[in-house]
CSV table of C-alpha atoms in Angstrom, one decimal:
chain,number,residue,atom,x,y,z
U,30,UNK,CA,94.1,-35.0,96.4
U,31,UNK,CA,94.4,-36.5,92.9
U,32,UNK,CA,92.0,-39.3,92.5
U,33,UNK,CA,89.7,-41.3,90.3
U,34,UNK,CA,86.5,-42.9,91.5
U,35,UNK,CA,84.6,-45.4,89.5
U,36,UNK,CA,80.9,-46.1,89.9
U,37,UNK,CA,78.1,-47.9,88.0
U,38,UNK,CA,79.1,-51.5,88.4
U,39,UNK,CA,76.7,-54.2,89.4
U,40,UNK,CA,74.9,-57.3,88.3
U,41,UNK,CA,73.5,-57.4,84.8
U,42,UNK,CA,72.1,-60.2,82.6
U,43,UNK,CA,73.7,-61.5,79.5
U,44,UNK,CA,72.8,-59.2,76.6
U,45,UNK,CA,72.2,-56.3,78.9
U,46,UNK,CA,73.8,-52.9,79.2
U,47,UNK,CA,75.6,-50.9,81.9
U,48,UNK,CA,77.4,-47.6,82.0
U,49,UNK,CA,80.5,-47.1,84.1
U,50,UNK,CA,81.6,-43.7,85.3
U,51,UNK,CA,85.0,-42.4,86.5
U,52,UNK,CA,84.9,-39.1,88.4
U,53,UNK,CA,88.2,-37.3,88.5
U,54,UNK,CA,89.3,-34.7,91.0
U,55,UNK,CA,92.4,-32.9,92.1
U,56,UNK,CA,93.7,-32.3,88.6
U,57,UNK,CA,92.7,-30.6,85.4
U,58,UNK,CA,90.8,-33.5,83.8
U,59,UNK,CA,90.4,-32.0,80.4
U,60,UNK,CA,94.1,-32.1,79.8
U,61,UNK,CA,94.7,-35.8,80.1
U,62,UNK,CA,94.1,-38.9,78.1
U,63,UNK,CA,92.4,-41.7,79.9
U,64,UNK,CA,92.0,-45.5,79.6
U,65,UNK,CA,89.8,-48.2,80.9
U,66,UNK,CA,91.3,-51.6,81.9
U,67,UNK,CA,89.6,-54.7,83.3
U,68,UNK,CA,90.6,-57.7,85.4
U,69,UNK,CA,88.6,-60.8,85.3
U,70,UNK,CA,88.6,-62.9,88.6
U,71,UNK,CA,91.9,-64.5,89.1
U,72,UNK,CA,93.2,-63.2,85.8
U,73,UNK,CA,95.6,-60.6,84.5
U,74,UNK,CA,95.0,-56.9,83.4
U,75,UNK,CA,93.3,-56.3,80.0
U,76,UNK,CA,93.5,-53.0,78.4
U,77,UNK,CA,90.1,-52.1,76.9
U,78,UNK,CA,90.0,-48.5,75.6
U,79,UNK,CA,91.8,-45.2,75.2
U,80,UNK,CA,90.6,-41.7,74.7
U,81,UNK,CA,92.7,-38.7,74.1
U,82,UNK,CA,92.3,-35.4,75.9
U,83,UNK,CA,90.4,-33.9,73.0
U,84,UNK,CA,88.5,-37.1,72.2
U,85,UNK,CA,89.9,-37.1,68.7
U,86,UNK,CA,91.8,-40.3,69.2
U,87,UNK,CA,89.7,-43.3,70.5
U,88,UNK,CA,90.8,-46.9,70.4
U,89,UNK,CA,89.3,-50.3,71.6
U,90,UNK,CA,90.5,-53.8,72.2
U,91,UNK,CA,89.1,-56.3,69.7
U,92,UNK,CA,87.3,-58.0,72.5
U,93,UNK,CA,85.1,-55.1,73.1
U,94,UNK,CA,85.0,-53.2,69.8
U,95,UNK,CA,81.4,-52.6,68.6
U,96,UNK,CA,80.0,-53.4,72.0
U,97,UNK,CA,81.7,-50.8,74.3
U,98,UNK,CA,81.9,-47.0,73.9
U,99,UNK,CA,84.3,-44.7,75.7
U,100,UNK,CA,83.5,-41.0,76.2
U,101,UNK,CA,84.3,-38.1,78.4
U,102,UNK,CA,82.6,-35.0,79.8
U,103,UNK,CA,85.2,-32.5,80.6
U,104,UNK,CA,82.7,-30.1,82.1
U,105,UNK,CA,81.9,-32.8,84.7
U,106,UNK,CA,85.5,-34.1,84.9
U,107,UNK,CA,84.2,-37.6,84.1
U,108,UNK,CA,85.0,-40.6,82.0
U,109,UNK,CA,82.5,-43.1,80.9
U,110,UNK,CA,82.4,-46.5,79.5
U,111,UNK,CA,79.0,-47.6,77.9
U,112,UNK,CA,78.8,-51.4,77.8
U,113,UNK,CA,76.2,-53.2,75.8
U,114,UNK,CA,75.6,-56.8,74.5
U,115,UNK,CA,77.3,-58.0,77.8
U,116,UNK,CA,78.6,-61.5,78.1
U,117,UNK,CA,79.6,-63.7,81.0
U,118,UNK,CA,83.2,-63.2,80.0
U,119,UNK,CA,82.9,-59.4,80.5
U,120,UNK,CA,82.6,-60.3,84.3
U,121,UNK,CA,85.5,-58.3,85.8
U,122,UNK,CA,86.7,-55.4,88.0
U,123,UNK,CA,86.9,-52.3,85.7
U,124,UNK,CA,89.5,-49.6,86.3
U,125,UNK,CA,89.9,-46.2,84.8
U,126,UNK,CA,93.5,-44.7,84.7
U,127,UNK,CA,95.1,-41.5,83.8
U,128,UNK,CA,97.8,-40.9,81.3
U,129,UNK,CA,100.5,-39.2,83.3
U,130,UNK,CA,101.6,-36.7,80.7
U,131,UNK,CA,99.2,-34.0,79.4
U,132,UNK,CA,101.5,-34.0,76.3
U,133,UNK,CA,103.1,-37.0,74.7
U,134,UNK,CA,106.6,-37.3,76.0
U,135,UNK,CA,108.8,-38.7,73.1
U,136,UNK,CA,111.4,-39.9,75.6
U,137,UNK,CA,109.2,-42.1,77.7
U,138,UNK,CA,105.9,-42.5,75.9
U,139,UNK,CA,102.7,-43.0,77.8
U,140,UNK,CA,102.3,-44.3,81.3
U,141,UNK,CA,99.2,-44.5,83.6
U,142,UNK,CA,99.9,-43.0,87.0
U,143,UNK,CA,96.6,-42.5,88.7
U,144,UNK,CA,94.0,-45.4,88.9
U,145,UNK,CA,90.6,-45.7,90.4
U,146,UNK,CA,89.7,-48.3,93.0
U,147,UNK,CA,87.8,-50.4,90.5
U,148,UNK,CA,84.2,-51.2,89.9
U,149,UNK,CA,82.9,-54.7,89.8
U,150,UNK,CA,80.7,-55.9,86.8
U,151,UNK,CA,79.1,-59.3,87.0
U,152,UNK,CA,77.2,-60.6,84.0
U,153,UNK,CA,75.0,-63.5,84.9
U,154,UNK,CA,71.5,-64.7,84.6
Y,2,UNK,CA,99.0,-55.6,68.0
Y,3,UNK,CA,102.2,-55.8,70.0
Y,4,UNK,CA,101.9,-58.9,72.3
Y,5,UNK,CA,104.2,-59.1,75.3
Y,6,UNK,CA,105.5,-62.1,77.1
Y,7,UNK,CA,106.7,-62.2,80.7
Y,8,UNK,CA,109.0,-64.7,82.5
Y,9,UNK,CA,108.8,-66.2,84.8
Y,10,UNK,CA,105.0,-66.3,85.3
Y,11,UNK,CA,105.7,-67.2,89.0
Y,12,UNK,CA,108.6,-67.0,91.3
Y,13,UNK,CA,109.2,-67.7,94.9
Y,14,UNK,CA,111.8,-65.6,96.7
Y,15,UNK,CA,112.9,-64.6,100.2
Y,16,UNK,CA,113.2,-61.2,101.8
Y,17,UNK,CA,116.5,-59.7,100.8
Y,18,UNK,CA,116.6,-61.6,97.5
Y,19,UNK,CA,117.5,-59.9,94.2
Y,20,UNK,CA,114.7,-60.5,91.8
Y,21,UNK,CA,114.6,-60.1,88.0
Y,22,UNK,CA,111.6,-60.2,85.8
Y,23,UNK,CA,111.7,-60.1,82.0
Y,24,UNK,CA,109.2,-58.8,79.5
Y,25,UNK,CA,109.7,-59.4,75.7
Y,26,UNK,CA,108.0,-57.5,73.0
Y,27,UNK,CA,107.3,-59.1,69.6
Y,28,UNK,CA,108.7,-56.0,67.8
Y,29,UNK,CA,110.4,-52.7,68.4
Y,30,UNK,CA,108.4,-50.6,70.9
Y,31,UNK,CA,111.0,-47.9,71.2
Y,32,UNK,CA,111.5,-48.4,75.0
Y,33,UNK,CA,107.9,-47.3,75.5
Y,34,UNK,CA,107.3,-49.8,78.2
Y,35,UNK,CA,105.9,-49.4,81.7
Y,36,UNK,CA,105.9,-51.7,84.8
Y,37,UNK,CA,103.1,-51.9,87.3
Y,38,UNK,CA,102.9,-53.5,90.8
Y,39,UNK,CA,99.5,-55.0,91.8
Y,40,UNK,CA,98.8,-56.3,95.3
Y,41,UNK,CA,95.7,-58.5,95.9
Y,42,UNK,CA,92.5,-56.5,95.8
Y,43,UNK,CA,94.2,-53.3,94.9
Y,44,UNK,CA,94.6,-51.2,91.8
Y,45,UNK,CA,97.9,-51.4,89.8
Y,46,UNK,CA,100.6,-48.9,90.8
Y,47,UNK,CA,103.0,-47.4,88.3
Y,48,UNK,CA,106.6,-48.3,89.1
Y,49,UNK,CA,108.8,-47.6,85.9
Y,50,UNK,CA,108.0,-45.8,82.7
Y,51,UNK,CA,110.0,-45.3,79.5
Y,52,UNK,CA,111.7,-48.7,80.3
Y,53,UNK,CA,113.9,-47.3,82.9
Y,54,UNK,CA,112.5,-44.1,84.6
Y,55,UNK,CA,111.4,-44.6,88.2
Y,56,UNK,CA,108.1,-43.1,89.1
Y,57,UNK,CA,108.1,-40.4,91.7
Y,58,UNK,CA,107.8,-41.9,95.2
Y,59,UNK,CA,108.7,-45.4,94.2
Y,60,UNK,CA,111.5,-47.0,96.2
Y,61,UNK,CA,115.0,-47.0,94.5
Y,62,UNK,CA,115.3,-50.7,95.0
Y,63,UNK,CA,113.1,-51.0,91.8
Y,64,UNK,CA,114.9,-50.5,88.5
Y,65,UNK,CA,114.2,-51.0,84.8
Y,66,UNK,CA,116.3,-51.6,81.8
Y,67,UNK,CA,116.1,-52.4,78.2
Y,68,UNK,CA,118.0,-54.2,75.5
Y,69,UNK,CA,116.3,-54.2,72.1
Y,70,UNK,CA,112.9,-55.8,72.7
Y,71,UNK,CA,113.8,-57.3,76.0
Y,72,UNK,CA,113.0,-55.4,79.1
Y,73,UNK,CA,113.9,-56.2,82.7
Y,74,UNK,CA,112.4,-55.1,86.1
Y,75,UNK,CA,114.8,-55.7,89.0
Y,76,UNK,CA,114.1,-55.5,92.6
Y,77,UNK,CA,117.5,-55.2,94.4
Y,78,UNK,CA,116.5,-56.4,97.8
Y,79,UNK,CA,113.0,-57.9,98.1
Y,80,UNK,CA,110.9,-56.4,101.0
Y,81,UNK,CA,107.8,-57.8,102.5
Y,82,UNK,CA,105.6,-55.3,100.7
Y,83,UNK,CA,107.0,-56.4,97.3
Y,84,UNK,CA,105.2,-59.6,97.3
Y,85,UNK,CA,102.7,-58.9,94.6
Y,86,UNK,CA,102.0,-59.4,90.9
Y,87,UNK,CA,104.1,-57.4,88.3
Y,88,UNK,CA,102.9,-56.5,84.8
Y,89,UNK,CA,104.7,-54.8,82.0
Y,90,UNK,CA,102.7,-52.7,79.5
Y,91,UNK,CA,103.7,-51.6,76.0
Y,92,UNK,CA,102.8,-48.0,75.5
Y,93,UNK,CA,104.1,-47.5,72.0
Y,94,UNK,CA,101.0,-48.1,69.9
Y,95,UNK,CA,97.4,-48.8,70.8
Y,96,UNK,CA,96.3,-51.4,71.9
Y,97,UNK,CA,98.4,-50.7,75.0
Y,98,UNK,CA,98.5,-54.3,75.9
Y,99,UNK,CA,99.8,-55.7,79.2
Y,100,UNK,CA,101.9,-58.8,79.7
Y,101,UNK,CA,100.4,-61.8,81.4
Y,102,UNK,CA,102.1,-61.0,84.8
Y,103,UNK,CA,104.6,-62.3,87.2
Y,104,UNK,CA,103.5,-63.3,90.7
Y,105,UNK,CA,106.2,-62.9,93.3
Y,106,UNK,CA,105.5,-65.1,96.3
Y,107,UNK,CA,107.1,-65.6,99.6
Y,108,UNK,CA,109.6,-68.7,99.8
């Protein structure tokens, strides 16, 4: 079964750090670009970061740039999000998701077809 | 950045109704737009990509269309399982921003 499973969430104090993991199974992880998305309680989806299959293209939302770092370990079929200088407004469910096409499709562009179940991060003193 | 707007932000409809949700991009995104459905407490589910291509396994009552920078998601006959929040996402250029969402509720 193709799936993504996030882990590493929890309660952290403001200014603290946390590392989220996203374990992939059922597909050849190394060939796919990945993203992190979060959703604050009662709010909409917020795209956070993108990493290409070769890690040569990495992008961040302005809201997390300089504080969060996306990375991947293809040998472990895992995606990571290192979060530092956490703030109360970072409280959210964090999802990882897979870009459905191993190679960019010029007709349809990107699309994210496989999502993890989400990992809750709470930033509070 | 390529901000997206969605309308309406909320709609109340009945089972069997035809429902249309609109997403507008601030500039040309070359039809690189995806639609997602999210039920409460669940992860988003991809419905449509490339503005109009139905994702495998998704019911054919969902369809997408595009006209310039205006994109439409249509549900031809609303079913009980369709009551959810719908998001568009531009996938032309990073940041791959989402629209603010449209909540579809039971009338």
